Amino acid sequence: MINGIYGDEIRSRMARLQWVEPRQLAMLISEEHLQLQAVFLAFLTPEISAAVLSYLNESVQNEILYRVAKLNDVTATWWMNWTG
């Protein structure tokens, strides 16, 4: 997965997100693709992820959760295409 591609670099950068207020983080990621929102949430603790998710639009919450559950299917090719 992404962790395997970027290793410690991505892990440490994503770990910083735990210090962002959940409402603010939800606002920041809400305009991103649902798959990318799922990736962000997957790097957070379950408690913080749940808090962030609660501030996202209810109409997409189930889809984001589904995508988090399926993240083992995220390929390096998808991530490289997404990040350019």
PDB file of N, CA and C in Angstrom:
ATOM      1  N   MET A   1       0.843  -1.174   0.000  1.00  0.00           N
ATOM      2  CA  MET A   1       0.000   0.000   0.000  1.00  0.00           C
ATOM      3  C   MET A   1       0.891   1.240   0.000  1.00  0.00           C
ATOM      4  N   ILE A   2       0.309   2.379   0.280  1.00  0.00           N
ATOM      5  CA  ILE A   2       1.039   3.650   0.251  1.00  0.00           C
ATOM      6  C   ILE A   2       2.221   3.613   1.193  1.00  0.00           C
ATOM      7  N   ASN A   3       2.018   3.007   2.343  1.00  0.00           N
ATOM      8  CA  ASN A   3       3.087   2.895   3.326  1.00  0.00           C
ATOM      9  C   ASN A   3       4.301   2.202   2.722  1.00  0.00           C
ATOM     10  N   GLY A   4       4.062   1.191   1.907  1.00  0.00           N
ATOM     11  CA  GLY A   4       5.150   0.473   1.269  1.00  0.00           C
ATOM     12  C   GLY A   4       5.874   1.299   0.224  1.00  0.00           C
ATOM     13  N   ILE A   5       5.165   2.250  -0.366  1.00  0.00           N
ATOM     14  CA  ILE A   5       5.763   3.092  -1.392  1.00  0.00           C
ATOM     15  C   ILE A   5       6.626   4.178  -0.764  1.00  0.00           C
ATOM     16  N   TYR A   6       6.052   4.859   0.229  1.00  0.00           N
ATOM     17  CA  TYR A   6       6.724   6.020   0.805  1.00  0.00           C
ATOM     18  C   TYR A   6       7.318   5.772   2.179  1.00  0.00           C
ATOM     19  N   GLY A   7       6.980   4.660   2.817  1.00  0.00           N
ATOM     20  CA  GLY A   7       7.562   4.277   4.097  1.00  0.00           C
ATOM     21  C   GLY A   7       7.406   5.300   5.192  1.00  0.00           C
ATOM     22  N   ASP A   8       8.503   5.545   5.898  1.00  0.00           N
ATOM     23  CA  ASP A   8       8.483   6.438   7.055  1.00  0.00           C
ATOM     24  C   ASP A   8       8.124   7.872   6.696  1.00  0.00           C
ATOM     25  N   GLU A   9       8.455   8.297   5.499  1.00  0.00           N
ATOM     26  CA  GLU A   9       8.164   9.678   5.100  1.00  0.00           C
ATOM     27  C   GLU A   9       6.669   9.969   5.179  1.00  0.00           C
ATOM     28  N   ILE A  10       5.858   9.126   4.572  1.00  0.00           N
ATOM     29  CA  ILE A  10       4.412   9.371   4.575  1.00  0.00           C
ATOM     30  C   ILE A  10       3.839   9.151   5.968  1.00  0.00           C
ATOM     31  N   ARG A  11       4.352   8.160   6.667  1.00  0.00           N
ATOM     32  CA  ARG A  11       3.850   7.863   8.012  1.00  0.00           C
ATOM     33  C   ARG A  11       4.034   9.056   8.944  1.00  0.00           C
ATOM     34  N   SER A  12       5.202   9.675   8.916  1.00  0.00           N
ATOM     35  CA  SER A  12       5.456  10.810   9.808  1.00  0.00           C
ATOM     36  C   SER A  12       4.646  12.032   9.402  1.00  0.00           C
ATOM     37  N   ARG A  13       4.478  12.243   8.118  1.00  0.00           N
ATOM     38  CA  ARG A  13       3.668  13.383   7.667  1.00  0.00           C
ATOM     39  C   ARG A  13       2.201  13.183   8.031  1.00  0.00           C
ATOM     40  N   MET A  14       1.701  11.998   7.841  1.00  0.00           N
ATOM     41  CA  MET A  14       0.301  11.728   8.163  1.00  0.00           C
ATOM     42  C   MET A  14       0.073  11.754   9.671  1.00  0.00           C
ATOM     43  N   ALA A  15       1.074  11.389  10.445  1.00  0.00           N
ATOM     44  CA  ALA A  15       0.936  11.405  11.906  1.00  0.00           C
ATOM     45  C   ALA A  15       0.675  12.816  12.422  1.00  0.00           C
ATOM     46  N   ARG A  16       1.163  13.808  11.710  1.00  0.00           N
ATOM     47  CA  ARG A  16       0.918  15.196  12.117  1.00  0.00           C
ATOM     48  C   ARG A  16      -0.561  15.553  12.083  1.00  0.00           C
ATOM     49  N   LEU A  17      -1.320  14.849  11.276  1.00  0.00           N
ATOM     50  CA  LEU A  17      -2.748  15.146  11.156  1.00  0.00           C
ATOM     51  C   LEU A  17      -3.503  14.905  12.454  1.00  0.00           C
ATOM     52  N   GLN A  18      -2.950  14.076  13.336  1.00  0.00           N
ATOM     53  CA  GLN A  18      -3.642  13.792  14.587  1.00  0.00           C
ATOM     54  C   GLN A  18      -3.781  15.032  15.460  1.00  0.00           C
ATOM     55  N   TRP A  19      -2.978  16.057  15.204  1.00  0.00           N
ATOM     56  CA  TRP A  19      -3.016  17.274  16.015  1.00  0.00           C
ATOM     57  C   TRP A  19      -3.958  18.329  15.443  1.00  0.00           C
ATOM     58  N   VAL A  20      -4.503  18.061  14.278  1.00  0.00           N
ATOM     59  CA  VAL A  20      -5.454  18.993  13.670  1.00  0.00           C
ATOM     60  C   VAL A  20      -6.837  18.718  14.256  1.00  0.00           C
ATOM     61  N   GLU A  21      -7.557  19.771  14.563  1.00  0.00           N
ATOM     62  CA  GLU A  21      -8.922  19.642  15.076  1.00  0.00           C
ATOM     63  C   GLU A  21      -9.750  18.832  14.072  1.00  0.00           C
ATOM     64  N   PRO A  22     -10.492  17.804  14.531  1.00  0.00           N
ATOM     65  CA  PRO A  22     -11.253  16.958  13.608  1.00  0.00           C
ATOM     66  C   PRO A  22     -12.175  17.730  12.659  1.00  0.00           C
ATOM     67  N   ARG A  23     -12.845  18.752  13.162  1.00  0.00           N
ATOM     68  CA  ARG A  23     -13.735  19.536  12.290  1.00  0.00           C
ATOM     69  C   ARG A  23     -12.924  20.218  11.184  1.00  0.00           C
ATOM     70  N   GLN A  24     -11.781  20.758  11.530  1.00  0.00           N
ATOM     71  CA  GLN A  24     -10.920  21.425  10.550  1.00  0.00           C
ATOM     72  C   GLN A  24     -10.374  20.427   9.531  1.00  0.00           C
ATOM     73  N   LEU A  25      -9.949  19.263  10.003  1.00  0.00           N
ATOM     74  CA  LEU A  25      -9.429  18.241   9.097  1.00  0.00           C
ATOM     75  C   LEU A  25     -10.523  17.776   8.138  1.00  0.00           C
ATOM     76  N   ALA A  26     -11.735  17.619   8.649  1.00  0.00           N
ATOM     77  CA  ALA A  26     -12.858  17.231   7.787  1.00  0.00           C
ATOM     78  C   ALA A  26     -13.074  18.272   6.692  1.00  0.00           C
ATOM     79  N   MET A  27     -12.996  19.536   7.055  1.00  0.00           N
ATOM     80  CA  MET A  27     -13.149  20.604   6.056  1.00  0.00           C
ATOM     81  C   MET A  27     -12.031  20.540   5.019  1.00  0.00           C
ATOM     82  N   LEU A  28     -10.814  20.256   5.468  1.00  0.00           N
ATOM     83  CA  LEU A  28      -9.668  20.211   4.563  1.00  0.00           C
ATOM     84  C   LEU A  28      -9.752  19.064   3.561  1.00  0.00           C
ATOM     85  N   ILE A  29     -10.237  17.916   3.994  1.00  0.00           N
ATOM     86  CA  ILE A  29     -10.257  16.752   3.099  1.00  0.00           C
ATOM     87  C   ILE A  29     -11.578  16.575   2.367  1.00  0.00           C
ATOM     88  N   SER A  30     -12.602  17.327   2.735  1.00  0.00           N
ATOM     89  CA  SER A  30     -13.939  17.109   2.177  1.00  0.00           C
ATOM     90  C   SER A  30     -14.015  17.314   0.668  1.00  0.00           C
ATOM     91  N   GLU A  31     -13.131  18.100   0.104  1.00  0.00           N
ATOM     92  CA  GLU A  31     -13.145  18.334  -1.344  1.00  0.00           C
ATOM     93  C   GLU A  31     -12.263  17.346  -2.106  1.00  0.00           C
ATOM     94  N   GLU A  32     -11.568  16.487  -1.380  1.00  0.00           N
ATOM     95  CA  GLU A  32     -10.712  15.483  -2.019  1.00  0.00           C
ATOM     96  C   GLU A  32     -11.559  14.308  -2.515  1.00  0.00           C
ATOM     97  N   HIS A  33     -10.980  13.525  -3.397  1.00  0.00           N
ATOM     98  CA  HIS A  33     -11.631  12.305  -3.877  1.00  0.00           C
ATOM     99  C   HIS A  33     -11.914  11.400  -2.679  1.00  0.00           C
ATOM    100  N   LEU A  34     -13.009  10.657  -2.725  1.00  0.00           N
ATOM    101  CA  LEU A  34     -13.378   9.787  -1.603  1.00  0.00           C
ATOM    102  C   LEU A  34     -12.283   8.793  -1.252  1.00  0.00           C
ATOM    103  N   GLN A  35     -11.581   8.301  -2.244  1.00  0.00           N
ATOM    104  CA  GLN A  35     -10.509   7.342  -1.973  1.00  0.00           C
ATOM    105  C   GLN A  35      -9.392   8.000  -1.171  1.00  0.00           C
ATOM    106  N   LEU A  36      -9.073   9.220  -1.506  1.00  0.00           N
ATOM    107  CA  LEU A  36      -8.026   9.929  -0.780  1.00  0.00           C
ATOM    108  C   LEU A  36      -8.487  10.261   0.637  1.00  0.00           C
ATOM    109  N   GLN A  37      -9.758  10.584   0.810  1.00  0.00           N
ATOM    110  CA  GLN A  37     -10.295  10.805   2.150  1.00  0.00           C
ATOM    111  C   GLN A  37     -10.140   9.540   2.988  1.00  0.00           C
ATOM    112  N   ALA A  38     -10.403   8.399   2.379  1.00  0.00           N
ATOM    113  CA  ALA A  38     -10.257   7.121   3.080  1.00  0.00           C
ATOM    114  C   ALA A  38      -8.807   6.887   3.492  1.00  0.00           C
ATOM    115  N   VAL A  39      -7.881   7.229   2.623  1.00  0.00           N
ATOM    116  CA  VAL A  39      -6.459   7.064   2.940  1.00  0.00           C
ATOM    117  C   VAL A  39      -6.075   7.939   4.127  1.00  0.00           C
ATOM    118  N   PHE A  40      -6.505   9.191   4.114  1.00  0.00           N
ATOM    119  CA  PHE A  40      -6.217  10.078   5.241  1.00  0.00           C
ATOM    120  C   PHE A  40      -6.753   9.486   6.538  1.00  0.00           C
ATOM    121  N   LEU A  41      -7.995   9.036   6.526  1.00  0.00           N
ATOM    122  CA  LEU A  41      -8.598   8.490   7.743  1.00  0.00           C
ATOM    123  C   LEU A  41      -7.893   7.225   8.210  1.00  0.00           C
ATOM    124  N   ALA A  42      -7.409   6.429   7.277  1.00  0.00           N
ATOM    125  CA  ALA A  42      -6.741   5.180   7.633  1.00  0.00           C
ATOM    126  C   ALA A  42      -5.442   5.413   8.394  1.00  0.00           C
ATOM    127  N   PHE A  43      -4.810   6.542   8.186  1.00  0.00           N
ATOM    128  CA  PHE A  43      -3.558   6.840   8.874  1.00  0.00           C
ATOM    129  C   PHE A  43      -3.769   7.415  10.267  1.00  0.00           C
ATOM    130  N   LEU A  44      -4.999   7.760  10.614  1.00  0.00           N
ATOM    131  CA  LEU A  44      -5.302   8.324  11.930  1.00  0.00           C
ATOM    132  C   LEU A  44      -5.700   7.222  12.896  1.00  0.00           C
ATOM    133  N   THR A  45      -5.726   7.544  14.184  1.00  0.00           N
ATOM    134  CA  THR A  45      -6.228   6.575  15.158  1.00  0.00           C
ATOM    135  C   THR A  45      -7.723   6.389  14.925  1.00  0.00           C
ATOM    136  N   PRO A  46      -8.280   5.259  15.335  1.00  0.00           N
ATOM    137  CA  PRO A  46      -9.719   5.044  15.155  1.00  0.00           C
ATOM    138  C   PRO A  46     -10.572   6.148  15.788  1.00  0.00           C
ATOM    139  N   GLU A  47     -10.159   6.637  16.933  1.00  0.00           N
ATOM    140  CA  GLU A  47     -10.932   7.679  17.617  1.00  0.00           C
ATOM    141  C   GLU A  47     -10.940   8.982  16.818  1.00  0.00           C
ATOM    142  N   ILE A  48      -9.785   9.364  16.323  1.00  0.00           N
ATOM    143  CA  ILE A  48      -9.704  10.604  15.543  1.00  0.00           C
ATOM    144  C   ILE A  48     -10.408  10.430  14.200  1.00  0.00           C
ATOM    145  N   SER A  49     -10.230   9.278  13.581  1.00  0.00           N
ATOM    146  CA  SER A  49     -10.912   9.011  12.312  1.00  0.00           C
ATOM    147  C   SER A  49     -12.422   9.105  12.472  1.00  0.00           C
ATOM    148  N   ALA A  50     -12.935   8.535  13.548  1.00  0.00           N
ATOM    149  CA  ALA A  50     -14.378   8.582  13.800  1.00  0.00           C
ATOM    150  C   ALA A  50     -14.854  10.017  13.984  1.00  0.00           C
ATOM    151  N   ALA A  51     -14.061  10.809  14.692  1.00  0.00           N
ATOM    152  CA  ALA A  51     -14.432  12.208  14.907  1.00  0.00           C
ATOM    153  C   ALA A  51     -14.436  12.974  13.587  1.00  0.00           C
ATOM    154  N   VAL A  52     -13.408  12.777  12.773  1.00  0.00           N
ATOM    155  CA  VAL A  52     -13.339  13.454  11.474  1.00  0.00           C
ATOM    156  C   VAL A  52     -14.506  13.009  10.606  1.00  0.00           C
ATOM    157  N   LEU A  53     -14.747  11.719  10.553  1.00  0.00           N
ATOM    158  CA  LEU A  53     -15.832  11.176   9.740  1.00  0.00           C
ATOM    159  C   LEU A  53     -17.177  11.776  10.137  1.00  0.00           C
ATOM    160  N   SER A  54     -17.371  12.009  11.415  1.00  0.00           N
ATOM    161  CA  SER A  54     -18.653  12.553  11.881  1.00  0.00           C
ATOM    162  C   SER A  54     -18.913  13.958  11.345  1.00  0.00           C
ATOM    163  N   TYR A  55     -17.861  14.668  10.944  1.00  0.00           N
ATOM    164  CA  TYR A  55     -18.020  16.015  10.388  1.00  0.00           C
ATOM    165  C   TYR A  55     -18.143  16.023   8.865  1.00  0.00           C
ATOM    166  N   LEU A  56     -17.904  14.884   8.244  1.00  0.00           N
ATOM    167  CA  LEU A  56     -18.054  14.805   6.794  1.00  0.00           C
ATOM    168  C   LEU A  56     -19.526  14.621   6.441  1.00  0.00           C
ATOM    169  N   ASN A  57     -19.867  14.944   5.221  1.00  0.00           N
ATOM    170  CA  ASN A  57     -21.242  14.836   4.756  1.00  0.00           C
ATOM    171  C   ASN A  57     -21.762  13.414   4.961  1.00  0.00           C
ATOM    172  N   GLU A  58     -22.940  13.313   5.568  1.00  0.00           N
ATOM    173  CA  GLU A  58     -23.514  11.986   5.848  1.00  0.00           C
ATOM    174  C   GLU A  58     -23.704  11.155   4.591  1.00  0.00           C
ATOM    175  N   SER A  59     -23.927  11.802   3.469  1.00  0.00           N
ATOM    176  CA  SER A  59     -24.184  11.067   2.232  1.00  0.00           C
ATOM    177  C   SER A  59     -22.959  10.299   1.722  1.00  0.00           C
ATOM    178  N   VAL A  60     -21.765  10.620   2.221  1.00  0.00           N
ATOM    179  CA  VAL A  60     -20.556   9.926   1.760  1.00  0.00           C
ATOM    180  C   VAL A  60     -19.889   9.095   2.852  1.00  0.00           C
ATOM    181  N   GLN A  61     -20.376   9.158   4.062  1.00  0.00           N
ATOM    182  CA  GLN A  61     -19.721   8.461   5.170  1.00  0.00           C
ATOM    183  C   GLN A  61     -19.625   6.956   4.949  1.00  0.00           C
ATOM    184  N   ASN A  62     -20.702   6.330   4.516  1.00  0.00           N
ATOM    185  CA  ASN A  62     -20.663   4.880   4.300  1.00  0.00           C
ATOM    186  C   ASN A  62     -19.683   4.500   3.195  1.00  0.00           C
ATOM    187  N   GLU A  63     -19.656   5.293   2.131  1.00  0.00           N
ATOM    188  CA  GLU A  63     -18.728   5.007   1.029  1.00  0.00           C
ATOM    189  C   GLU A  63     -17.281   5.149   1.484  1.00  0.00           C
ATOM    190  N   ILE A  64     -16.998   6.158   2.291  1.00  0.00           N
ATOM    191  CA  ILE A  64     -15.637   6.340   2.795  1.00  0.00           C
ATOM    192  C   ILE A  64     -15.253   5.169   3.689  1.00  0.00           C
ATOM    193  N   LEU A  65     -16.154   4.742   4.555  1.00  0.00           N
ATOM    194  CA  LEU A  65     -15.873   3.583   5.416  1.00  0.00           C
ATOM    195  C   LEU A  65     -15.606   2.334   4.586  1.00  0.00           C
ATOM    196  N   TYR A  66     -16.396   2.140   3.547  1.00  0.00           N
ATOM    197  CA  TYR A  66     -16.192   0.999   2.658  1.00  0.00           C
ATOM    198  C   TYR A  66     -14.795   1.064   2.029  1.00  0.00           C
ATOM    199  N   ARG A  67     -14.406   2.244   1.602  1.00  0.00           N
ATOM    200  CA  ARG A  67     -13.100   2.406   0.973  1.00  0.00           C
ATOM    201  C   ARG A  67     -11.959   2.192   1.968  1.00  0.00           C
ATOM    202  N   VAL A  68     -12.149   2.609   3.209  1.00  0.00           N
ATOM    203  CA  VAL A  68     -11.139   2.338   4.241  1.00  0.00           C
ATOM    204  C   VAL A  68     -10.985   0.831   4.402  1.00  0.00           C
ATOM    205  N   ALA A  69     -12.108   0.126   4.445  1.00  0.00           N
ATOM    206  CA  ALA A  69     -12.073  -1.328   4.612  1.00  0.00           C
ATOM    207  C   ALA A  69     -11.385  -2.024   3.439  1.00  0.00           C
ATOM    208  N   LYS A  70     -11.448  -1.435   2.261  1.00  0.00           N
ATOM    209  CA  LYS A  70     -10.874  -2.036   1.056  1.00  0.00           C
ATOM    210  C   LYS A  70      -9.483  -1.499   0.715  1.00  0.00           C
ATOM    211  N   LEU A  71      -8.870  -0.754   1.610  1.00  0.00           N
ATOM    212  CA  LEU A  71      -7.596  -0.116   1.280  1.00  0.00           C
ATOM    213  C   LEU A  71      -6.492  -1.083   0.907  1.00  0.00           C
ATOM    214  N   ASN A  72      -6.561  -2.315   1.307  1.00  0.00           N
ATOM    215  CA  ASN A  72      -5.521  -3.255   0.890  1.00  0.00           C
ATOM    216  C   ASN A  72      -5.536  -3.447  -0.620  1.00  0.00           C
ATOM    217  N   ASP A  73      -6.606  -2.972  -1.269  1.00  0.00           N
ATOM    218  CA  ASP A  73      -6.691  -3.053  -2.721  1.00  0.00           C
ATOM    219  C   ASP A  73      -6.087  -1.836  -3.417  1.00  0.00           C
ATOM    220  N   VAL A  74      -5.661  -0.836  -2.660  1.00  0.00           N
ATOM    221  CA  VAL A  74      -5.035   0.340  -3.261  1.00  0.00           C
ATOM    222  C   VAL A  74      -3.676  -0.077  -3.803  1.00  0.00           C
ATOM    223  N   THR A  75      -3.433   0.227  -5.040  1.00  0.00           N
ATOM    224  CA  THR A  75      -2.170  -0.184  -5.659  1.00  0.00           C
ATOM    225  C   THR A  75      -1.217   0.991  -5.788  1.00  0.00           C
ATOM    226  N   ALA A  76       0.027   0.673  -5.958  1.00  0.00           N
ATOM    227  CA  ALA A  76       1.037   1.705  -6.175  1.00  0.00           C
ATOM    228  C   ALA A  76       0.716   2.496  -7.432  1.00  0.00           C
ATOM    229  N   THR A  77       0.208   1.835  -8.455  1.00  0.00           N
ATOM    230  CA  THR A  77      -0.140   2.517  -9.697  1.00  0.00           C
ATOM    231  C   THR A  77      -1.213   3.561  -9.460  1.00  0.00           C
ATOM    232  N   TRP A  78      -2.245   3.204  -8.693  1.00  0.00           N
ATOM    233  CA  TRP A  78      -3.308   4.170  -8.398  1.00  0.00           C
ATOM    234  C   TRP A  78      -2.725   5.379  -7.688  1.00  0.00           C
ATOM    235  N   TRP A  79      -1.903   5.147  -6.662  1.00  0.00           N
ATOM    236  CA  TRP A  79      -1.347   6.262  -5.888  1.00  0.00           C
ATOM    237  C   TRP A  79      -0.454   7.136  -6.764  1.00  0.00           C
ATOM    238  N   MET A  80       0.364   6.531  -7.599  1.00  0.00           N
ATOM    239  CA  MET A  80       1.245   7.307  -8.466  1.00  0.00           C
ATOM    240  C   MET A  80       0.427   8.134  -9.461  1.00  0.00           C
ATOM    241  N   ASN A  81      -0.636   7.550 -10.003  1.00  0.00           N
ATOM    242  CA  ASN A  81      -1.493   8.296 -10.923  1.00  0.00           C
ATOM    243  C   ASN A  81      -2.196   9.437 -10.206  1.00  0.00           C
ATOM    244  N   TRP A  82      -2.611   9.202  -8.974  1.00  0.00           N
ATOM    245  CA  TRP A  82      -3.343  10.218  -8.222  1.00  0.00           C
ATOM    246  C   TRP A  82      -2.434  11.390  -7.851  1.00  0.00           C
ATOM    247  N   THR A  83      -1.217  11.107  -7.428  1.00  0.00           N
ATOM    248  CA  THR A  83      -0.329  12.163  -6.961  1.00  0.00           C
ATOM    249  C   THR A  83       0.457  12.807  -8.098  1.00  0.00           C
ATOM    250  N   GLY A  84       0.367  12.220  -9.262  1.00  0.00           N
ATOM    251  CA  GLY A  84       1.046  12.814 -10.419  1.00  0.00           C
ATOM    252  C   GLY A  84       2.497  12.586 -10.372  1.00  0.00           C
TER     253      GLY A  84
END
